[in-house]
Structure formats: C-alpha cells, structure tokens
C-alpha cells in the first residue's frame, strides 16, 4: 500500500475531528459517513483513526477536561520565577529602541501589538502578510538549521537548540505553531520512516496539555497548512512553481478562517508573501541575535525598509471582501476542497497517490 495512504485520510479525519468540537452532531454524521465508505473499501487504518477520535471525543465529554484552550507551561514558568520574562523583554525593547522601533520588534519577536504599530498592523493584514509575524515552524526550523551549522556536533547542537527553541516558545506563550515545531524538533532525534508519527505525537501532546485548543482556529490553520504542504510537496519538480501552488492551495483551504478573522484578502497576497518573507525573516533573526546588544542603526534600517515597502505595496494592492462562512459549514467546505485536491491527483495519475 502506498506510504501516503494513511496521511491522506489522517488529514481529513483530523480536520473533521477538530472542527467537530463546534458541532458534535455534524462531526459524528460526517465521520460515520467516511467510516462506512472506507469500511467497504477495506481500509482498516482509517478505522483505527475513527475509533481513536471517537474515544478522544468521549473522553472530553466524560472527564470534562476541555477547559484549557491554551498551553499553560508559560504560566507555570512565570509562577516559578516570580515574574513574566516575556513582559520584561517587551519593556526592554521599548526602553532601549524607542516607542516605534521597540513596538515593531515586539510585534515581530513576540506577536505583541500596541497602539503605536496599530496602523502598520492593519496594512500588514490588508496585504495578507500577518502569517509572517506569527512564530511558527518556518522560524523554528530555520533557527535550528543555523544553530546546526554553527555547532556541528550533535551532542552540542541538540541541547543548545532545544533550550533556545524552548525559550522562544516560552516568550511567545507557547502558541500552537511554535510549540508544534518544538515537538517536531525533539522528535528529530528519533528515527521514523515517515512524518506521520511526528504528527500523531505532536497532536496528542497538544491535546493532553490543552484539549480545547483543538477547536481553535490557530490549531486548525497550523495543521491544515501542514497537511496541504505534505500532500502537495511533490506536485512539481520545479521548486518555485511548486511553492507557489502550495501557497495558493493553503489559502484556498483556509478561506473559511480568513473570512471569519479578517473578512478581507489581498489578491496579490501570494506575490507579496514571496517579496516580504526574506525581509521579515531577516528582521526577525537580526532582532533575535542582537537582542541583548542594542544595535539601533541596524535594526532601524531594516525596519524602515520594511515600512516603506509596506506603504508602497498598499498603493497597488487589490483587496476583496469575503462572505463570512458559518463555522458549521467548515467541515463540508474542507472535505469538498480536499476531495478536489485528491481528485486532481487521480485524474493526472500522479504517482504520489497510486496504491
């Protein structure tokens, strides 16, 4: 059987399961529909997924452990040290770099927004660039790669990377994207035949620490994007074309979330993402590595370049308003798009999807 088989149906099952927290009846109906279909097809692996998810849902109802909607490790650490290191660093930036630059650094390093950067923040949203300011797997993976180049020996590289990545997760309140990447990094020390065990383990860890987080947009958007990436990463051997197509597909999958969160989307957002990604990452890593050694001129230069590019891009931006898609229709929309995505591969006889 194709090694991608369980990942395909795992993606679908997870999406339906996570969104099912909003509407249990619809969740069970959709899950039973696919349950029956794949029973007929004889796909026993999907059966295991169904039973596992139903067991998790029942455990939530019986044990009533769905109160935590965020990972509380950061709060435990704050109580341990007696103060919030995140708050201290936010104040440090403002005091050392001034209100404007300091507020921008807080936005890019910690996702902290105040009134000083509010106008710039709105422009970033209108350009569909907000995802670049959320610490996620891209930041964590790139940082781990840089550390690995500096410290070649694994016995040195791994602990240094872990403590630095853990600290970054901590000062970002252990948001789902960064915490998932941290779990992936820890699991990189173990050998797996494919990425599926890492997905399973990361989801189970997040579920145990904060069960209700599975129903949050941040969790669903993180894992949907991840699944779309895994499902389509061999769409074309040309890296640039492949990445563009994956970016477009991710945005199509996430349209219901965008319609409820921002209500607007930039038609040039895909283009702007490629233009701004290197600059935002440069701002992030320069700010990170010069954090305790104030270097106003360097940081201000990159900030001013970024701000001018945002102002210029806003003048040629094309924004459309999206109709709000009710949350109850999310599973139907995602299953429909997922089915079209899968049908595309079957029609084109792509080897990735052959059994």
mmCIF file of C-alpha atoms in Angstrom:
data_model
loop_
_atom_site.group_PDB
_atom_site.id
_atom_site.type_symbol
_atom_site.label_atom_id
_atom_site.label_comp_id
_atom_site.label_asym_id
_atom_site.label_seq_id
_atom_site.Cartn_x
_atom_site.Cartn_y
_atom_site.Cartn_z
ATOM 1 C CA UNK A 1 0.000 0.000 0.000
ATOM 2 C CA UNK A 2 1.203 3.489 -0.779
ATOM 3 C CA UNK A 3 3.068 5.070 2.140
ATOM 4 C CA UNK A 4 0.983 8.238 1.727
ATOM 5 C CA UNK A 5 -2.302 6.402 2.231
ATOM 6 C CA UNK A 6 -2.715 6.908 5.959
ATOM 7 C CA UNK A 7 -1.532 10.525 5.757
ATOM 8 C CA UNK A 8 -4.266 11.383 3.243
ATOM 9 C CA UNK A 9 -7.082 10.086 5.390
ATOM 10 C CA UNK A 10 -5.384 11.160 8.573
ATOM 11 C CA UNK A 11 -5.512 14.752 7.310
ATOM 12 C CA UNK A 12 -9.206 14.542 6.543
ATOM 13 C CA UNK A 13 -10.062 12.818 9.807
ATOM 14 C CA UNK A 14 -8.123 15.355 11.854
ATOM 15 C CA UNK A 15 -9.779 18.327 10.153
ATOM 16 C CA UNK A 16 -13.251 16.921 10.693
ATOM 17 C CA UNK A 17 -12.422 15.939 14.255
ATOM 18 C CA UNK A 18 -11.024 19.323 15.260
ATOM 19 C CA UNK A 19 -13.904 21.278 13.769
ATOM 20 C CA UNK A 20 -16.307 18.772 15.305
ATOM 21 C CA UNK A 21 -15.873 20.490 18.652
ATOM 22 C CA UNK A 22 -18.110 23.240 17.329
ATOM 23 C CA UNK A 23 -20.936 20.909 16.392
ATOM 24 C CA UNK A 24 -20.841 17.344 17.708
ATOM 25 C CA UNK A 25 -23.824 16.122 15.712
ATOM 26 C CA UNK A 26 -22.376 17.204 12.387
ATOM 27 C CA UNK A 27 -18.999 15.811 13.360
ATOM 28 C CA UNK A 28 -20.409 12.364 14.119
ATOM 29 C CA UNK A 29 -22.515 12.353 10.930
ATOM 30 C CA UNK A 30 -19.573 13.228 8.697
ATOM 31 C CA UNK A 31 -17.238 10.844 10.453
ATOM 32 C CA UNK A 32 -19.695 7.944 10.222
ATOM 33 C CA UNK A 33 -20.161 8.644 6.504
ATOM 34 C CA UNK A 34 -16.457 8.255 5.829
ATOM 35 C CA UNK A 35 -16.302 5.425 8.325
ATOM 36 C CA UNK A 36 -18.839 3.416 6.299
ATOM 37 C CA UNK A 37 -17.222 4.239 2.959
ATOM 38 C CA UNK A 38 -13.767 3.119 3.994
ATOM 39 C CA UNK A 39 -15.101 0.007 5.736
ATOM 40 C CA UNK A 40 -16.483 -1.041 2.357
ATOM 41 C CA UNK A 41 -13.148 -0.228 0.732
ATOM 42 C CA UNK A 42 -11.405 -2.339 3.364
ATOM 43 C CA UNK A 43 -9.128 0.429 4.607
ATOM 44 C CA UNK A 44 -8.604 -0.678 8.208
ATOM 45 C CA UNK A 45 -6.155 2.102 9.036
ATOM 46 C CA UNK A 46 -8.892 4.663 8.708
ATOM 47 C CA UNK A 47 -10.979 2.544 11.071
ATOM 48 C CA UNK A 48 -8.296 2.944 13.714
ATOM 49 C CA UNK A 49 -8.378 6.721 13.213
ATOM 50 C CA UNK A 50 -12.145 6.843 13.628
ATOM 51 C CA UNK A 51 -12.090 4.811 16.831
ATOM 52 C CA UNK A 52 -9.243 6.896 18.223
ATOM 53 C CA UNK A 53 -11.008 10.193 17.555
ATOM 54 C CA UNK A 54 -14.342 8.986 18.882
ATOM 55 C CA UNK A 55 -12.572 7.822 22.050
ATOM 56 C CA UNK A 56 -10.966 11.260 22.449
ATOM 57 C CA UNK A 57 -14.312 12.991 21.979
ATOM 58 C CA UNK A 58 -15.997 10.736 24.527
ATOM 59 C CA UNK A 59 -13.167 11.329 26.997
ATOM 60 C CA UNK A 60 -13.678 15.082 26.659
ATOM 61 C CA UNK A 61 -17.383 14.767 27.415
ATOM 62 C CA UNK A 62 -16.992 12.364 30.337
ATOM 63 C CA UNK A 63 -13.941 13.862 32.031
ATOM 64 C CA UNK A 64 -14.896 17.485 31.279
ATOM 65 C CA UNK A 65 -11.258 18.378 30.630
ATOM 66 C CA UNK A 66 -11.995 20.805 27.821
ATOM 67 C CA UNK A 67 -11.476 23.956 29.881
ATOM 68 C CA UNK A 68 -7.896 24.678 28.832
ATOM 69 C CA UNK A 69 -7.751 26.466 25.493
ATOM 70 C CA UNK A 70 -4.057 27.319 25.662
ATOM 71 C CA UNK A 71 -0.860 25.622 26.750
ATOM 72 C CA UNK A 72 -0.161 26.679 30.335
ATOM 73 C CA UNK A 73 3.560 25.863 30.518
ATOM 74 C CA UNK A 74 4.392 29.570 30.238
ATOM 75 C CA UNK A 75 2.179 30.464 33.195
ATOM 76 C CA UNK A 76 3.742 27.703 35.280
ATOM 77 C CA UNK A 77 7.209 29.052 34.491
ATOM 78 C CA UNK A 78 6.122 32.613 35.324
ATOM 79 C CA UNK A 79 4.908 31.431 38.726
ATOM 80 C CA UNK A 80 8.179 29.559 39.212
ATOM 81 C CA UNK A 81 10.459 32.558 38.532
ATOM 82 C CA UNK A 82 8.052 35.046 40.088
ATOM 83 C CA UNK A 83 7.615 37.320 37.060
ATOM 84 C CA UNK A 84 6.932 37.246 33.319
ATOM 85 C CA UNK A 85 10.125 37.173 31.255
ATOM 86 C CA UNK A 86 8.011 37.965 28.185
ATOM 87 C CA UNK A 87 6.726 41.193 29.766
ATOM 88 C CA UNK A 88 10.257 42.100 30.861
ATOM 89 C CA UNK A 89 11.610 41.698 27.311
ATOM 90 C CA UNK A 90 8.729 43.697 25.827
ATOM 91 C CA UNK A 91 9.544 46.576 28.172
ATOM 92 C CA UNK A 92 13.251 46.133 27.409
ATOM 93 C CA UNK A 93 12.631 46.694 23.689
ATOM 94 C CA UNK A 94 10.524 49.785 24.246
ATOM 95 C CA UNK A 95 13.036 51.320 26.659
ATOM 96 C CA UNK A 96 16.123 50.611 24.524
ATOM 97 C CA UNK A 97 14.826 51.152 20.989
ATOM 98 C CA UNK A 98 12.132 53.788 21.447
ATOM 99 C CA UNK A 99 8.365 53.512 21.070
ATOM 100 C CA UNK A 100 8.154 52.959 17.306
ATOM 101 C CA UNK A 101 11.067 50.590 16.663
ATOM 102 C CA UNK A 102 10.603 48.865 20.023
ATOM 103 C CA UNK A 103 6.922 48.245 19.294
ATOM 104 C CA UNK A 104 7.779 46.798 15.879
ATOM 105 C CA UNK A 105 10.359 44.475 17.464
ATOM 106 C CA UNK A 106 7.755 43.338 19.986
ATOM 107 C CA UNK A 107 5.371 42.604 17.135
ATOM 108 C CA UNK A 108 7.873 40.601 15.125
ATOM 109 C CA UNK A 109 9.517 38.789 18.070
ATOM 110 C CA UNK A 110 6.575 38.196 20.396
ATOM 111 C CA UNK A 111 3.436 38.884 18.365
ATOM 112 C CA UNK A 112 2.658 41.739 20.764
ATOM 113 C CA UNK A 113 0.644 44.595 19.230
ATOM 114 C CA UNK A 114 0.037 48.009 20.761
ATOM 115 C CA UNK A 115 -1.424 51.301 19.538
ATOM 116 C CA UNK A 116 1.958 52.507 18.230
ATOM 117 C CA UNK A 117 2.067 49.863 15.478
ATOM 118 C CA UNK A 118 -1.701 49.586 15.035
ATOM 119 C CA UNK A 119 -1.778 51.374 11.658
ATOM 120 C CA UNK A 120 1.155 49.365 10.316
ATOM 121 C CA UNK A 121 -0.520 46.208 11.616
ATOM 122 C CA UNK A 122 -3.707 46.986 9.659
ATOM 123 C CA UNK A 123 -1.679 47.472 6.485
ATOM 124 C CA UNK A 124 0.064 44.129 7.087
ATOM 125 C CA UNK A 125 -3.337 42.447 7.425
ATOM 126 C CA UNK A 126 -4.611 44.075 4.213
ATOM 127 C CA UNK A 127 -1.560 42.749 2.365
ATOM 128 C CA UNK A 128 -2.272 39.234 3.723
ATOM 129 C CA UNK A 129 1.122 39.167 5.451
ATOM 130 C CA UNK A 130 0.010 38.541 9.016
ATOM 131 C CA UNK A 131 1.106 34.893 8.917
ATOM 132 C CA UNK A 132 4.724 36.061 8.556
ATOM 133 C CA UNK A 133 4.510 37.661 12.008
ATOM 134 C CA UNK A 134 3.325 34.528 13.791
ATOM 135 C CA UNK A 135 6.234 32.495 15.146
ATOM 136 C CA UNK A 136 5.832 29.107 13.508
ATOM 137 C CA UNK A 137 7.689 26.122 12.112
ATOM 138 C CA UNK A 138 9.441 28.267 9.496
ATOM 139 C CA UNK A 139 11.149 30.384 12.150
ATOM 140 C CA UNK A 140 11.933 27.445 14.423
ATOM 141 C CA UNK A 141 13.248 25.202 11.627
ATOM 142 C CA UNK A 142 15.427 27.932 10.132
ATOM 143 C CA UNK A 143 16.841 28.837 13.528
ATOM 144 C CA UNK A 144 17.606 25.173 14.263
ATOM 145 C CA UNK A 145 19.377 24.940 10.895
ATOM 146 C CA UNK A 146 21.529 27.991 11.683
ATOM 147 C CA UNK A 147 22.495 26.561 15.072
ATOM 148 C CA UNK A 148 23.319 23.224 13.446
ATOM 149 C CA UNK A 149 25.709 24.970 11.048
ATOM 150 C CA UNK A 150 27.447 26.651 13.980
ATOM 151 C CA UNK A 151 27.553 23.643 16.311
ATOM 152 C CA UNK A 152 28.220 20.645 14.089
ATOM 153 C CA UNK A 153 28.486 18.050 16.857
ATOM 154 C CA UNK A 154 25.047 16.658 17.671
ATOM 155 C CA UNK A 155 25.771 16.342 21.403
ATOM 156 C CA UNK A 156 26.362 20.115 21.428
ATOM 157 C CA UNK A 157 23.885 21.205 18.773
ATOM 158 C CA UNK A 158 20.833 19.411 20.144
ATOM 159 C CA UNK A 159 20.773 20.751 23.749
ATOM 160 C CA UNK A 160 21.670 24.294 22.665
ATOM 161 C CA UNK A 161 18.943 24.249 20.020
ATOM 162 C CA UNK A 162 16.410 22.793 22.434
ATOM 163 C CA UNK A 163 16.941 25.411 25.148
ATOM 164 C CA UNK A 164 16.911 28.286 22.648
ATOM 165 C CA UNK A 165 13.804 26.998 20.842
ATOM 166 C CA UNK A 166 12.073 26.293 24.151
ATOM 167 C CA UNK A 167 12.820 29.855 25.264
ATOM 168 C CA UNK A 168 11.368 31.243 22.021
ATOM 169 C CA UNK A 169 8.211 29.179 22.542
ATOM 170 C CA UNK A 170 8.012 30.441 26.112
ATOM 171 C CA UNK A 171 8.233 34.152 25.258
ATOM 172 C CA UNK A 172 5.589 33.564 22.565
ATOM 173 C CA UNK A 173 3.186 31.999 25.083
ATOM 174 C CA UNK A 174 3.658 28.548 23.531
ATOM 175 C CA UNK A 175 1.459 29.331 20.549
ATOM 176 C CA UNK A 176 0.402 26.251 18.594
ATOM 177 C CA UNK A 177 2.700 26.833 15.603
ATOM 178 C CA UNK A 178 5.919 27.266 17.578
ATOM 179 C CA UNK A 179 5.092 24.519 20.085
ATOM 180 C CA UNK A 180 4.309 22.063 17.290
ATOM 181 C CA UNK A 181 7.666 22.899 15.694
ATOM 182 C CA UNK A 182 9.424 22.376 19.039
ATOM 183 C CA UNK A 183 7.862 18.910 19.357
ATOM 184 C CA UNK A 184 8.950 18.105 15.800
ATOM 185 C CA UNK A 185 12.482 19.218 16.671
ATOM 186 C CA UNK A 186 12.598 16.989 19.764
ATOM 187 C CA UNK A 187 11.314 14.054 17.702
ATOM 188 C CA UNK A 188 14.001 14.708 15.080
ATOM 189 C CA UNK A 189 16.361 12.957 17.470
ATOM 190 C CA UNK A 190 14.466 9.736 16.792
ATOM 191 C CA UNK A 191 14.265 7.793 13.556
ATOM 192 C CA UNK A 192 10.875 7.470 11.831
ATOM 193 C CA UNK A 193 10.077 6.001 8.437
ATOM 194 C CA UNK A 194 7.878 8.997 7.617
ATOM 195 C CA UNK A 195 6.424 12.124 9.212
ATOM 196 C CA UNK A 196 3.175 10.517 10.413
ATOM 197 C CA UNK A 197 4.358 9.556 13.935
ATOM 198 C CA UNK A 198 5.554 13.126 14.498
ATOM 199 C CA UNK A 199 2.129 14.422 13.514
ATOM 200 C CA UNK A 200 0.393 11.978 15.816
ATOM 201 C CA UNK A 201 2.646 12.664 18.774
ATOM 202 C CA UNK A 202 2.500 16.462 18.412
ATOM 203 C CA UNK A 203 -1.301 16.386 18.267
ATOM 204 C CA UNK A 204 -1.593 14.059 21.254
ATOM 205 C CA UNK A 205 0.785 16.221 23.330
ATOM 206 C CA UNK A 206 -1.164 19.385 22.491
ATOM 207 C CA UNK A 207 -4.443 17.576 23.189
ATOM 208 C CA UNK A 208 -3.253 16.430 26.624
ATOM 209 C CA UNK A 209 -1.933 19.875 27.587
ATOM 210 C CA UNK A 210 -4.840 21.901 26.201
ATOM 211 C CA UNK A 211 -7.742 19.783 24.860
ATOM 212 C CA UNK A 212 -9.887 22.735 23.874
ATOM 213 C CA UNK A 213 -7.107 24.169 21.714
ATOM 214 C CA UNK A 214 -8.030 21.607 19.051
ATOM 215 C CA UNK A 215 -11.168 23.622 18.351
ATOM 216 C CA UNK A 216 -9.274 26.907 17.953
ATOM 217 C CA UNK A 217 -8.540 28.488 14.594
ATOM 218 C CA UNK A 218 -4.802 28.637 15.329
ATOM 219 C CA UNK A 219 -4.573 24.862 15.792
ATOM 220 C CA UNK A 220 -6.676 24.053 12.741
ATOM 221 C CA UNK A 221 -4.902 26.537 10.471
ATOM 222 C CA UNK A 222 -1.483 25.265 11.577
ATOM 223 C CA UNK A 223 -2.243 21.625 10.874
ATOM 224 C CA UNK A 224 -4.312 22.190 7.755
ATOM 225 C CA UNK A 225 -1.400 24.154 6.277
ATOM 226 C CA UNK A 226 0.951 21.372 7.298
ATOM 227 C CA UNK A 227 -1.200 18.693 5.684
ATOM 228 C CA UNK A 228 -1.588 20.667 2.474
ATOM 229 C CA UNK A 229 2.194 21.003 2.370
ATOM 230 C CA UNK A 230 2.718 17.269 2.886
ATOM 231 C CA UNK A 231 0.018 16.350 0.373
ATOM 232 C CA UNK A 232 1.326 18.586 -2.391
ATOM 233 C CA UNK A 233 5.052 18.988 -1.883
ATOM 234 C CA UNK A 234 5.854 16.801 -4.938
ATOM 235 C CA UNK A 235 3.309 18.466 -7.198
ATOM 236 C CA UNK A 236 6.067 19.742 -9.485
ATOM 237 C CA UNK A 237 9.830 19.261 -9.517
ATOM 238 C CA UNK A 238 10.325 22.973 -10.074
ATOM 239 C CA UNK A 239 10.711 24.333 -6.565
ATOM 240 C CA UNK A 240 9.423 27.862 -7.245
ATOM 241 C CA UNK A 241 6.323 26.706 -9.118
ATOM 242 C CA UNK A 242 5.714 24.046 -6.501
ATOM 243 C CA UNK A 243 5.898 26.526 -3.624
ATOM 244 C CA UNK A 244 3.585 28.987 -5.398
ATOM 245 C CA UNK A 245 0.976 26.295 -5.996
ATOM 246 C CA UNK A 246 1.193 25.100 -2.395
ATOM 247 C CA UNK A 247 0.764 28.689 -1.135
ATOM 248 C CA UNK A 248 -2.323 29.123 -3.295
ATOM 249 C CA UNK A 249 -3.758 25.802 -2.129
ATOM 250 C CA UNK A 250 -3.175 26.644 1.531
ATOM 251 C CA UNK A 251 -5.031 29.924 1.115
ATOM 252 C CA UNK A 252 -7.909 28.138 -0.628
ATOM 253 C CA UNK A 253 -8.157 25.639 2.234
ATOM 254 C CA UNK A 254 -8.046 28.455 4.796
ATOM 255 C CA UNK A 255 -10.635 30.730 3.153
ATOM 256 C CA UNK A 256 -13.324 29.959 5.787
ATOM 257 C CA UNK A 257 -10.931 31.006 8.536
ATOM 258 C CA UNK A 258 -9.820 34.132 6.692
ATOM 259 C CA UNK A 259 -13.447 35.120 6.097
ATOM 260 C CA UNK A 260 -14.168 34.918 9.826
ATOM 261 C CA UNK A 261 -10.943 36.512 11.064
ATOM 262 C CA UNK A 262 -10.038 39.269 8.601
ATOM 263 C CA UNK A 263 -13.038 39.275 6.242
ATOM 264 C CA UNK A 264 -10.678 40.570 3.551
ATOM 265 C CA UNK A 265 -7.962 39.037 1.417
ATOM 266 C CA UNK A 266 -5.405 40.525 -0.934
ATOM 267 C CA UNK A 267 -5.468 39.140 -4.466
ATOM 268 C CA UNK A 268 -1.750 39.900 -4.595
ATOM 269 C CA UNK A 269 -1.127 38.255 -1.223
ATOM 270 C CA UNK A 270 0.694 35.286 -2.769
ATOM 271 C CA UNK A 271 3.062 37.644 -4.576
ATOM 272 C CA UNK A 272 3.614 39.817 -1.504
ATOM 273 C CA UNK A 273 4.372 36.762 0.648
ATOM 274 C CA UNK A 274 7.348 35.915 -1.557
ATOM 275 C CA UNK A 275 8.545 39.506 -1.628
ATOM 276 C CA UNK A 276 8.259 40.114 2.110
ATOM 277 C CA UNK A 277 9.203 36.690 3.514
ATOM 278 C CA UNK A 278 13.005 37.232 3.266
ATOM 279 C CA UNK A 279 12.724 40.736 4.711
ATOM 280 C CA UNK A 280 10.512 39.702 7.636
ATOM 281 C CA UNK A 281 12.754 36.724 8.427
ATOM 282 C CA UNK A 282 15.811 38.986 8.203
ATOM 283 C CA UNK A 283 14.185 41.427 10.638
ATOM 284 C CA UNK A 284 13.309 38.571 12.971
ATOM 285 C CA UNK A 285 16.735 36.935 13.097
ATOM 286 C CA UNK A 286 18.686 40.187 13.234
ATOM 287 C CA UNK A 287 16.480 41.306 16.126
ATOM 288 C CA UNK A 288 16.891 37.920 17.792
ATOM 289 C CA UNK A 289 20.680 37.764 17.556
ATOM 290 C CA UNK A 290 21.263 41.409 18.504
ATOM 291 C CA UNK A 291 18.664 41.312 21.249
ATOM 292 C CA UNK A 292 20.921 41.839 24.251
ATOM 293 C CA UNK A 293 23.374 44.066 22.363
ATOM 294 C CA UNK A 294 21.323 47.086 21.278
ATOM 295 C CA UNK A 295 22.125 47.998 17.686
ATOM 296 C CA UNK A 296 19.633 50.705 16.848
ATOM 297 C CA UNK A 297 21.028 51.681 13.440
ATOM 298 C CA UNK A 298 20.985 48.152 12.001
ATOM 299 C CA UNK A 299 17.519 47.300 13.307
ATOM 300 C CA UNK A 300 16.086 50.666 12.339
ATOM 301 C CA UNK A 301 17.453 50.320 8.790
ATOM 302 C CA UNK A 302 15.647 47.010 8.208
ATOM 303 C CA UNK A 303 12.508 48.351 9.873
ATOM 304 C CA UNK A 304 12.432 51.462 7.685
ATOM 305 C CA UNK A 305 12.954 49.363 4.545
ATOM 306 C CA UNK A 306 10.087 47.101 5.585
ATOM 307 C CA UNK A 307 7.776 50.019 6.400
ATOM 308 C CA UNK A 308 8.458 51.783 3.096
ATOM 309 C CA UNK A 309 7.810 48.563 1.162
ATOM 310 C CA UNK A 310 4.509 48.109 3.011
ATOM 311 C CA UNK A 311 3.428 51.669 2.179
ATOM 312 C CA UNK A 312 4.418 51.211 -1.469
ATOM 313 C CA UNK A 313 2.653 47.846 -1.755
ATOM 314 C CA UNK A 314 -0.510 49.235 -0.206
ATOM 315 C CA UNK A 315 -0.858 51.699 -3.087
ATOM 316 C CA UNK A 316 -1.003 48.886 -5.654
ATOM 317 C CA UNK A 317 -2.871 46.357 -3.538
ATOM 318 C CA UNK A 318 -6.167 44.760 -4.586
ATOM 319 C CA UNK A 319 -8.347 43.732 -1.642
ATOM 320 C CA UNK A 320 -11.648 41.857 -1.824
ATOM 321 C CA UNK A 321 -14.175 41.308 0.959
ATOM 322 C CA UNK A 322 -15.062 37.678 1.598
ATOM 323 C CA UNK A 323 -18.520 36.450 2.596
ATOM 324 C CA UNK A 324 -18.459 35.058 6.113
ATOM 325 C CA UNK A 325 -18.694 31.273 6.037
ATOM 326 C CA UNK A 326 -20.538 29.890 9.099
ATOM 327 C CA UNK A 327 -18.363 27.663 11.276
ATOM 328 C CA UNK A 328 -20.819 24.779 10.932
ATOM 329 C CA UNK A 329 -20.037 24.631 7.216
ATOM 330 C CA UNK A 330 -16.269 24.430 7.685
ATOM 331 C CA UNK A 331 -16.131 20.603 7.558
ATOM 332 C CA UNK A 332 -18.208 20.454 4.371
ATOM 333 C CA UNK A 333 -16.065 23.097 2.679
ATOM 334 C CA UNK A 334 -12.791 21.440 3.685
ATOM 335 C CA UNK A 335 -13.932 17.980 2.638
ATOM 336 C CA UNK A 336 -15.056 19.393 -0.721
ATOM 337 C CA UNK A 337 -11.711 21.135 -1.348
ATOM 338 C CA UNK A 338 -9.784 18.118 -0.093
ATOM 339 C CA UNK A 339 -11.767 15.866 -2.459
ATOM 340 C CA UNK A 340 -10.996 18.140 -5.425
ATOM 341 C CA UNK A 341 -7.340 18.157 -4.407
ATOM 342 C CA UNK A 342 -7.282 14.369 -4.274
ATOM 343 C CA UNK A 343 -9.293 14.034 -7.496
ATOM 344 C CA UNK A 344 -6.745 16.208 -9.281
ATOM 345 C CA UNK A 345 -4.017 13.708 -8.480
ATOM 346 C CA UNK A 346 -6.113 10.731 -9.502
ATOM 347 C CA UNK A 347 -7.115 12.329 -12.807
ATOM 348 C CA UNK A 348 -3.498 13.209 -13.533
ATOM 349 C CA UNK A 349 -2.385 9.748 -12.424
ATOM 350 C CA UNK A 350 0.217 11.217 -10.088
ATOM 351 C CA UNK A 351 2.446 8.513 -8.643
ATOM 352 C CA UNK A 352 2.205 10.005 -5.186
ATOM 353 C CA UNK A 353 -1.396 8.834 -4.912
ATOM 354 C CA UNK A 354 -1.130 5.413 -6.506
ATOM 355 C CA UNK A 355 -1.790 2.431 -4.306
#
